[in-house]
Amino acid sequence: MTKAELPFAITPLNASNNRALPYKELDEHRLIGMRISSQHGTELPWEFLQAGKMVKYHPHSQFIINNHLRKQAALDGLGITWTAKADVEKELASGELVELLTEFAITYDSFYLYYPSRKGHSNIFKLIVDALKY
């Protein structure tokens, strides 16, 4: 099973020498954040790995965008964003975006198609799982 890596992306135009940027200095830059829901009102914290431990950084973003437009905002040079590497692989390969803080990038387990409840699995579900294994 593959893992999902979440690096930071920024346009090369704004990158200059920021590759070695300590994550604590992010507040000195324009950030593109995300809010899970307007009901909760809090911005999603960005997570890092430092010395093998997860650290949560609470950004003070200038832009809050909850969809694919975060990538476009980074491409347009509006700031730094925290996003899944899979979402920006093409732009990283072409040089349209560059990674920052790679030494702090965190990797999560992959997404799952099914979340089991505490109840037993149905026979149909077992057949689907068996079919997907092969």
mmCIF file of C-alpha atoms in Angstrom:
data_model
loop_
_atom_site.group_PDB
_atom_site.id
_atom_site.type_symbol
_atom_site.label_atom_id
_atom_site.label_comp_id
_atom_site.label_asym_id
_atom_site.label_seq_id
_atom_site.Cartn_x
_atom_site.Cartn_y
_atom_site.Cartn_z
ATOM 1 C CA MET A 1 0.000 0.000 0.000
ATOM 2 C CA THR A 2 1.335 3.410 -0.898
ATOM 3 C CA LYS A 3 1.660 6.286 1.503
ATOM 4 C CA ALA A 4 0.488 9.872 1.065
ATOM 5 C CA GLU A 5 3.229 12.469 1.490
ATOM 6 C CA LEU A 6 2.318 16.070 2.258
ATOM 7 C CA PRO A 7 5.057 18.513 1.294
ATOM 8 C CA PHE A 8 4.816 22.258 0.956
ATOM 9 C CA ALA A 9 4.523 23.783 -2.481
ATOM 10 C CA ILE A 10 5.495 27.211 -3.705
ATOM 11 C CA THR A 11 6.069 28.739 -7.110
ATOM 12 C CA PRO A 12 9.731 28.953 -8.177
ATOM 13 C CA LEU A 13 9.223 32.697 -8.660
ATOM 14 C CA ASN A 14 8.764 33.102 -4.902
ATOM 15 C CA ALA A 15 11.088 30.295 -3.819
ATOM 16 C CA SER A 16 14.525 31.991 -4.022
ATOM 17 C CA ASN A 17 16.413 30.561 -1.019
ATOM 18 C CA ASN A 18 13.395 29.353 0.921
ATOM 19 C CA ARG A 19 14.160 25.631 0.592
ATOM 20 C CA ALA A 20 16.042 25.702 3.903
ATOM 21 C CA LEU A 21 13.307 27.739 5.563
ATOM 22 C CA PRO A 22 12.671 26.683 9.173
ATOM 23 C CA TYR A 23 8.963 25.930 9.514
ATOM 24 C CA LYS A 24 8.709 28.380 12.421
ATOM 25 C CA GLU A 25 9.409 31.203 9.962
ATOM 26 C CA LEU A 26 6.337 30.423 7.855
ATOM 27 C CA ASP A 27 4.472 33.301 9.514
ATOM 28 C CA GLU A 28 6.795 35.684 7.667
ATOM 29 C CA HIS A 29 5.383 34.463 4.330
ATOM 30 C CA ARG A 30 2.030 34.537 2.593
ATOM 31 C CA LEU A 31 0.215 31.282 3.274
ATOM 32 C CA ILE A 32 -2.663 29.517 1.558
ATOM 33 C CA GLY A 33 -4.574 27.550 4.165
ATOM 34 C CA MET A 34 -7.628 25.369 4.404
ATOM 35 C CA ARG A 35 -10.654 25.261 6.667
ATOM 36 C CA ILE A 36 -12.450 21.931 6.975
ATOM 37 C CA SER A 37 -15.869 23.446 7.603
ATOM 38 C CA SER A 38 -17.234 26.901 8.127
ATOM 39 C CA GLN A 39 -19.123 25.614 11.172
ATOM 40 C CA HIS A 40 -15.959 24.972 13.141
ATOM 41 C CA GLY A 41 -14.244 28.097 11.910
ATOM 42 C CA THR A 42 -10.694 26.955 12.656
ATOM 43 C CA GLU A 43 -8.012 26.685 10.053
ATOM 44 C CA LEU A 44 -6.583 23.220 9.483
ATOM 45 C CA PRO A 45 -3.195 22.923 11.230
ATOM 46 C CA TRP A 46 -0.197 21.895 9.140
ATOM 47 C CA GLU A 47 1.656 18.854 10.409
ATOM 48 C CA PHE A 48 5.411 18.281 10.349
ATOM 49 C CA LEU A 49 7.788 15.594 11.469
ATOM 50 C CA GLN A 50 10.596 16.925 13.619
ATOM 51 C CA ALA A 51 13.010 14.531 15.322
ATOM 52 C CA GLY A 52 10.554 11.699 14.653
ATOM 53 C CA LYS A 53 7.628 13.441 16.368
ATOM 54 C CA MET A 54 4.596 15.099 14.822
ATOM 55 C CA VAL A 55 4.446 18.854 15.310
ATOM 56 C CA LYS A 56 1.313 20.877 14.520
ATOM 57 C CA TYR A 57 1.754 24.368 13.131
ATOM 58 C CA HIS A 58 -1.270 26.674 13.225
ATOM 59 C CA PRO A 59 -0.919 28.955 10.200
ATOM 60 C CA HIS A 60 -2.228 32.482 9.953
ATOM 61 C CA SER A 61 -3.077 32.257 6.272
ATOM 62 C CA GLN A 62 -3.807 35.226 4.080
ATOM 63 C CA PHE A 63 -5.985 33.010 1.879
ATOM 64 C CA ILE A 64 -8.310 30.192 2.946
ATOM 65 C CA ILE A 65 -9.271 27.883 0.080
ATOM 66 C CA ASN A 66 -11.012 24.537 0.625
ATOM 67 C CA ASN A 67 -10.612 22.874 -2.761
ATOM 68 C CA HIS A 68 -8.340 22.312 -5.761
ATOM 69 C CA LEU A 69 -7.956 26.068 -6.184
ATOM 70 C CA ARG A 70 -5.274 26.033 -3.446
ATOM 71 C CA LYS A 71 -2.925 24.510 -6.015
ATOM 72 C CA GLN A 72 -3.881 27.177 -8.556
ATOM 73 C CA ALA A 73 -3.294 29.895 -5.969
ATOM 74 C CA ALA A 74 0.220 28.535 -5.382
ATOM 75 C CA LEU A 75 0.789 28.379 -9.151
ATOM 76 C CA ASP A 76 -0.308 32.014 -9.379
ATOM 77 C CA GLY A 77 2.300 32.966 -6.767
ATOM 78 C CA LEU A 78 -0.130 33.866 -3.985
ATOM 79 C CA GLY A 79 1.792 31.971 -1.315
ATOM 80 C CA ILE A 80 2.901 28.709 0.254
ATOM 81 C CA THR A 81 0.444 25.851 0.662
ATOM 82 C CA TRP A 82 0.482 22.446 2.363
ATOM 83 C CA THR A 83 -0.854 19.795 0.027
ATOM 84 C CA ALA A 84 -0.610 16.138 -0.926
ATOM 85 C CA LYS A 85 2.324 15.386 -3.196
ATOM 86 C CA ALA A 86 0.038 13.328 -5.441
ATOM 87 C CA ASP A 87 -1.957 16.502 -6.177
ATOM 88 C CA VAL A 88 1.081 18.436 -7.432
ATOM 89 C CA GLU A 89 3.374 15.762 -8.930
ATOM 90 C CA LYS A 90 3.018 17.084 -12.476
ATOM 91 C CA GLU A 91 3.748 20.659 -11.412
ATOM 92 C CA LEU A 92 6.759 19.574 -9.331
ATOM 93 C CA ALA A 93 8.152 17.583 -12.272
ATOM 94 C CA SER A 94 7.723 20.521 -14.666
ATOM 95 C CA GLY A 95 9.224 23.040 -12.234
ATOM 96 C CA GLU A 96 6.001 25.057 -11.981
ATOM 97 C CA LEU A 97 6.050 24.346 -8.231
ATOM 98 C CA VAL A 98 8.923 23.470 -5.916
ATOM 99 C CA GLU A 99 8.906 21.646 -2.599
ATOM 100 C CA LEU A 100 9.790 23.364 0.636
ATOM 101 C CA LEU A 101 10.634 21.931 4.032
ATOM 102 C CA THR A 102 11.199 18.441 2.630
ATOM 103 C CA GLU A 103 13.098 17.492 5.773
ATOM 104 C CA PHE A 104 9.890 18.073 7.770
ATOM 105 C CA ALA A 105 7.451 16.434 5.307
ATOM 106 C CA ILE A 106 5.046 14.015 6.921
ATOM 107 C CA THR A 107 3.760 10.783 5.411
ATOM 108 C CA TYR A 108 0.356 9.346 6.208
ATOM 109 C CA ASP A 109 -1.181 5.963 5.554
ATOM 110 C CA SER A 110 -3.127 5.821 2.315
ATOM 111 C CA PHE A 111 -6.798 6.531 2.055
ATOM 112 C CA TYR A 112 -9.098 3.579 2.457
ATOM 113 C CA LEU A 113 -12.072 2.642 0.336
ATOM 114 C CA TYR A 114 -14.018 1.291 3.285
ATOM 115 C CA TYR A 115 -14.156 2.075 6.977
ATOM 116 C CA PRO A 116 -15.354 -0.950 8.950
ATOM 117 C CA SER A 117 -17.957 -0.536 11.612
ATOM 118 C CA ARG A 118 -18.004 -2.583 14.786
ATOM 119 C CA LYS A 119 -20.586 -4.874 13.243
ATOM 120 C CA GLY A 120 -19.672 -7.933 11.211
ATOM 121 C CA HIS A 121 -19.101 -7.675 7.481
ATOM 122 C CA SER A 122 -21.818 -8.792 5.105
ATOM 123 C CA ASN A 123 -21.268 -11.686 2.708
ATOM 124 C CA ILE A 124 -21.428 -9.284 -0.228
ATOM 125 C CA PHE A 125 -18.689 -7.142 1.309
ATOM 126 C CA LYS A 126 -16.499 -10.235 1.806
ATOM 127 C CA LEU A 127 -16.972 -11.153 -1.880
ATOM 128 C CA ILE A 128 -15.948 -7.644 -2.964
ATOM 129 C CA VAL A 129 -12.838 -7.721 -0.765
ATOM 130 C CA ASP A 130 -11.853 -11.134 -2.142
ATOM 131 C CA ALA A 131 -12.336 -9.882 -5.713
ATOM 132 C CA LEU A 132 -10.220 -6.776 -5.080
ATOM 133 C CA LYS A 133 -7.365 -8.835 -3.647
ATOM 134 C CA TYR A 134 -6.799 -10.438 -7.047
#
